[in-house]
Coordinates of C-alpha atoms in Angstrom, one line a residue:
M1 CA -14.3 4.3 18.5
P2 CA -15.2 5.1 14.8
K3 CA -17.7 3.1 12.6
S4 CA -15.0 2.3 9.8
L5 CA -11.5 2.5 9.1
F6 CA -9.2 2.5 6.2
I7 CA -5.7 1.0 6.6
S8 CA -3.0 0.9 4.1
H9 CA -1.6 -2.4 4.8
G10 CA 1.8 -2.0 2.8
A11 CA 4.0 -4.7 2.2
P12 CA 3.8 -7.8 4.3
D13 CA 6.8 -7.0 6.2
L14 CA 5.3 -4.1 7.7
V15 CA 4.5 -6.2 10.7
I16 CA 8.2 -6.4 11.7
A17 CA 9.5 -3.1 9.6
G18 CA 9.1 -0.6 12.4
T19 CA 8.4 2.0 10.0
K20 CA 6.1 5.2 10.8
A21 CA 3.1 3.3 9.5
T22 CA 4.1 0.2 11.6
E23 CA 4.4 2.3 14.8
F24 CA 1.4 4.2 14.3
L25 CA -0.9 1.0 13.9
K26 CA 0.5 -0.4 17.1
D27 CA -0.4 2.9 18.9
Y28 CA -3.4 3.3 17.4
G29 CA -4.7 -0.2 18.7
R30 CA -3.2 0.7 22.2
R31 CA -5.6 3.6 22.2
W32 CA -8.6 1.4 22.4
K33 CA -9.5 1.0 26.0
T34 CA -11.1 -2.7 26.6
D35 CA -14.7 -0.9 26.9
S36 CA -14.2 0.7 23.6
K37 CA -13.4 -2.2 21.6
P38 CA -15.6 -3.7 18.6
D39 CA -17.7 -6.7 19.5
A40 CA -16.4 -8.1 16.1
I41 CA -14.7 -6.6 12.8
V42 CA -15.8 -7.2 9.3
M43 CA -12.4 -7.0 7.5
V44 CA -12.4 -6.0 3.5
S45 CA -8.9 -6.8 2.3
A46 CA -7.7 -5.9 -1.2
H47 CA -6.3 -9.6 -1.4
F48 CA -9.7 -11.2 -1.1
E49 CA -11.1 -10.7 -4.7
T50 CA -14.1 -12.3 -6.2
D51 CA -16.9 -11.8 -8.8
L52 CA -19.5 -11.9 -5.9
P53 CA -19.2 -10.1 -2.6
T54 CA -18.2 -13.2 -0.7
I55 CA -18.4 -13.5 3.0
V56 CA -16.3 -16.0 5.1
A57 CA -18.2 -17.9 7.6
D58 CA -15.3 -20.1 8.6
P59 CA -15.3 -20.2 12.9
Q60 CA -11.6 -20.6 12.9
P61 CA -9.8 -19.2 9.8
D62 CA -6.5 -20.3 9.1
M63 CA -3.3 -18.5 7.6
I64 CA -2.7 -17.4 4.2
Y65 CA 0.9 -16.6 3.5
D66 CA 0.1 -15.0 -0.1
F67 CA 3.7 -13.6 -0.9
G68 CA 7.2 -14.6 -1.8
G69 CA 10.7 -13.0 -1.3
F70 CA 10.5 -11.6 2.2
D71 CA 11.7 -12.7 5.5
P72 CA 11.0 -16.2 6.1
I73 CA 9.9 -15.4 9.8
L74 CA 6.7 -14.0 8.3
R75 CA 5.5 -17.3 7.3
T76 CA 5.8 -18.6 11.0
L77 CA 3.5 -15.9 12.2
T78 CA -0.1 -16.5 13.3
Y79 CA -2.8 -14.5 14.0
P80 CA -5.5 -16.8 15.6
A81 CA -8.2 -14.5 15.9
P82 CA -11.7 -16.5 15.6
G83 CA -14.1 -16.0 12.9
S84 CA -17.9 -15.7 13.4
P85 CA -20.7 -17.5 11.6
E86 CA -23.0 -15.8 13.5
I87 CA -21.5 -12.2 12.1
A88 CA -21.2 -13.7 8.9
G89 CA -24.9 -14.4 8.7
R90 CA -25.6 -10.9 9.8
V91 CA -23.4 -9.5 6.9
A92 CA -25.1 -11.7 4.7
E93 CA -28.4 -10.4 5.9
A94 CA -27.2 -6.9 5.4
L95 CA -26.6 -7.7 1.7
Q96 CA -29.4 -9.2 1.2
N97 CA -31.7 -6.2 2.6
A98 CA -29.6 -4.3 0.1
S99 CA -30.5 -6.8 -2.7
I100 CA -27.1 -7.4 -3.4
E101 CA -26.3 -10.8 -4.7
H102 CA -23.5 -12.5 -2.9
A103 CA -21.7 -15.8 -1.6
V104 CA -20.8 -17.6 1.6
M105 CA -17.5 -19.2 1.7
E106 CA -16.9 -22.0 4.6
K107 CA -13.3 -21.9 4.3
R108 CA -10.8 -19.1 3.8
G109 CA -7.7 -18.0 5.8
F110 CA -6.9 -14.7 6.8
D111 CA -4.4 -13.2 3.8
H112 CA -1.8 -10.5 4.8
G113 CA -4.2 -7.6 4.2
V114 CA -5.8 -9.1 7.3
W115 CA -3.5 -10.2 9.8
V116 CA -0.7 -7.7 9.0
P117 CA -2.7 -4.6 10.5
L118 CA -4.5 -6.6 13.0
M119 CA -1.7 -8.1 14.5
L120 CA 0.1 -4.7 15.1
M121 CA -3.3 -3.0 16.2
L122 CA -4.9 -6.0 17.9
P123 CA -2.2 -8.4 18.9
D124 CA -4.2 -10.2 21.4
A125 CA -6.6 -11.7 18.5
E126 CA -9.4 -12.1 20.7
I127 CA -12.1 -10.1 18.7
P128 CA -14.1 -11.9 16.1
V129 CA -13.1 -11.3 12.3
V130 CA -15.2 -11.7 9.2
Q131 CA -14.0 -11.2 5.9
L132 CA -15.8 -10.0 3.0
S133 CA -14.3 -9.7 -0.6
V134 CA -14.1 -6.7 -3.3
Q135 CA -15.1 -7.2 -6.7
P136 CA -12.1 -6.3 -9.0
N137 CA -14.3 -6.0 -12.1
R138 CA -16.5 -3.6 -10.7
D139 CA -16.0 0.3 -9.9
A140 CA -15.7 2.6 -6.9
A141 CA -19.6 3.2 -7.4
W142 CA -20.4 -0.2 -6.4
H143 CA -18.1 -0.4 -3.6
I144 CA -19.9 2.4 -2.2
E145 CA -23.0 0.6 -2.6
L146 CA -21.6 -2.3 -0.9
G147 CA -20.3 -0.1 1.8
R148 CA -23.7 1.3 2.5
A149 CA -25.3 -2.1 2.8
L150 CA -23.2 -2.6 5.9
A151 CA -23.9 0.3 7.8
P152 CA -26.6 -1.0 9.8
L153 CA -23.7 -3.3 11.3
T154 CA -21.7 -0.3 12.4
E155 CA -24.5 0.8 14.9
D156 CA -24.4 -2.5 16.9
N157 CA -20.5 -2.1 17.7
I158 CA -19.2 -4.1 14.7
L159 CA -16.4 -2.1 12.9
V160 CA -15.9 -2.4 9.3
V161 CA -12.0 -2.2 8.4
G162 CA -11.2 -1.7 4.7
S163 CA -7.5 -2.7 3.9
G164 CA -5.7 -1.7 1.0
S165 CA -3.3 0.9 -0.1
L166 CA -4.2 4.7 -0.7
T167 CA -1.7 4.3 -3.8
H168 CA -0.5 0.9 -5.2
N169 CA 1.6 0.6 -8.4
L170 CA 4.0 -2.0 -8.1
S171 CA 5.3 -2.1 -11.4
E172 CA 6.6 1.6 -11.0
L173 CA 8.1 0.4 -7.4
F174 CA 10.3 -2.2 -8.8
Q175 CA 11.1 -0.9 -12.3
N176 CA 14.6 0.3 -11.3
G177 CA 15.0 -2.4 -8.4
L178 CA 13.6 -2.0 -5.0
P179 CA 14.0 1.9 -3.5
A180 CA 14.9 2.6 -0.1
R181 CA 11.9 2.0 2.4
D182 CA 12.4 5.8 3.2
S183 CA 12.2 7.3 -0.5
V184 CA 10.7 10.5 -1.2
M185 CA 6.9 10.4 -2.5
P186 CA 6.9 11.4 -6.0
E187 CA 4.9 14.3 -7.1
W188 CA 2.5 12.0 -9.1
V189 CA 1.8 10.0 -5.6
E190 CA 1.3 13.1 -3.5
Q191 CA -1.0 14.7 -5.8
F192 CA -3.6 11.7 -5.8
A193 CA -3.2 11.4 -2.0
D194 CA -3.9 15.0 -1.7
W195 CA -6.7 15.0 -3.9
T196 CA -8.4 12.3 -2.0
H197 CA -8.1 13.6 1.3
A198 CA -9.6 16.9 0.0
K199 CA -12.5 14.9 -1.5
L200 CA -12.9 13.1 1.8
A201 CA -12.9 16.1 3.9
E202 CA -15.6 17.5 1.6
N203 CA -17.3 14.7 1.8
D204 CA -17.5 14.5 -2.0
F205 CA -18.9 10.9 -2.9
K206 CA -19.5 12.0 -6.6
A207 CA -15.8 12.9 -7.0
L208 CA -14.8 10.2 -5.3
S209 CA -17.0 7.6 -6.8
N210 CA -15.8 8.8 -10.4
Y211 CA -12.1 9.1 -9.1
R212 CA -10.8 7.6 -12.1
E213 CA -11.8 10.4 -14.6
R214 CA -11.4 13.3 -12.1
A215 CA -8.3 12.6 -9.7
P216 CA -4.5 13.5 -11.1
H217 CA -3.1 10.5 -11.9
A218 CA -5.5 8.0 -10.9
A219 CA -4.5 5.4 -13.5
R220 CA -0.8 5.6 -12.6
N221 CA -1.5 5.2 -8.8
H222 CA -3.9 2.3 -9.5
P223 CA -3.2 0.4 -12.4
T224 CA -5.7 -2.1 -11.2
E225 CA -8.1 -1.0 -8.5
E226 CA -8.5 -3.4 -5.9
H227 CA -6.3 -1.7 -3.4
L228 CA -8.6 1.2 -3.3
H229 CA -11.7 -0.5 -3.3
P230 CA -11.5 -0.9 0.8
L231 CA -11.7 2.9 1.2
F232 CA -14.7 3.3 -0.4
V233 CA -16.4 0.5 1.2
A234 CA -15.0 1.8 4.7
M235 CA -16.5 5.5 3.9
A236 CA -19.9 4.1 2.4
A237 CA -20.1 2.1 5.8
A238 CA -19.9 5.2 8.0
S239 CA -22.4 7.3 5.9
G240 CA -24.9 4.4 4.9
H241 CA -27.9 6.2 3.1
S242 CA -28.1 9.5 5.4
N243 CA -26.7 12.8 4.3
E244 CA -23.1 12.3 3.2
K245 CA -22.3 15.8 4.0
D246 CA -22.6 14.3 7.7
L247 CA -19.3 11.8 7.1
N248 CA -16.5 12.8 9.6
A249 CA -13.3 11.5 7.7
D250 CA -10.3 11.8 10.0
R251 CA -6.8 11.1 8.2
I252 CA -5.4 9.5 11.2
H253 CA -1.9 8.7 9.4
A254 CA -0.1 9.7 6.7
S255 CA 3.2 8.5 5.5
A256 CA 5.0 6.8 2.4
E257 CA 7.2 3.6 1.9
F258 CA 9.3 2.9 -1.3
G259 CA 8.3 6.3 -2.4
V260 CA 5.1 5.2 -4.4
L261 CA 3.2 3.5 -1.4
A262 CA 1.0 6.2 0.4
M263 CA 0.4 4.2 3.7
D264 CA -2.5 7.0 4.5
A265 CA -5.1 5.9 7.0
Y266 CA -8.7 7.0 7.8
A267 CA -11.5 6.8 10.4
F268 CA -15.2 7.4 9.2
G269 CA -18.1 8.5 11.6

């Protein structure tokens, strides 16, 4: 089992879509034998945005259907995984040890960045899930530090999962009406995905932390940054403060949906 994952969660209906990304997530979860599953998951979703890193300590999170215009059946789906006040406390302790100011929230449900990928990977919903927010007004370097703070948890069979999207420009997606789901990826999306893959393979944290200036078409692929921030948290959680050259970044999936959504997934560590 890796120390951390980055998953591109796509549109909310990914869970019923039957696309390449859907089938990948189902298959990836099936590969985990019972004795290799994590004891808990710390989930960092692009759809949980706060000024301070915020940890959800709810023992039984509800559901959040944070979307409209999709198949109504999606609003009947539930993911009844438990939360864990104990693991939430350990996340808080890890942030405190890294001198990162944070907050704890007693009640917040699972948004679709949480339940869509987990419903596909781990449908039994038996593993406790604790949510941690991203900070939309902070940069990649900040989220790398946030991930590093979580590194001690990964040594105790706690999996850190960043859930976002390798590319995410909804304005381009909808500008001429919704394209076909299997539309060809445009060059400006492909170039960004290839650059990111190359820098992860090279363990080039400096380039990645400055991706806004260095990656091709960075602002076009991410007009806002919250969907890429979970990648930085996940990769840094696997490396901690050790030699970044030791990071093992494995691209475990690559596909595209609607052309402009790169659905790449990475396992780290």
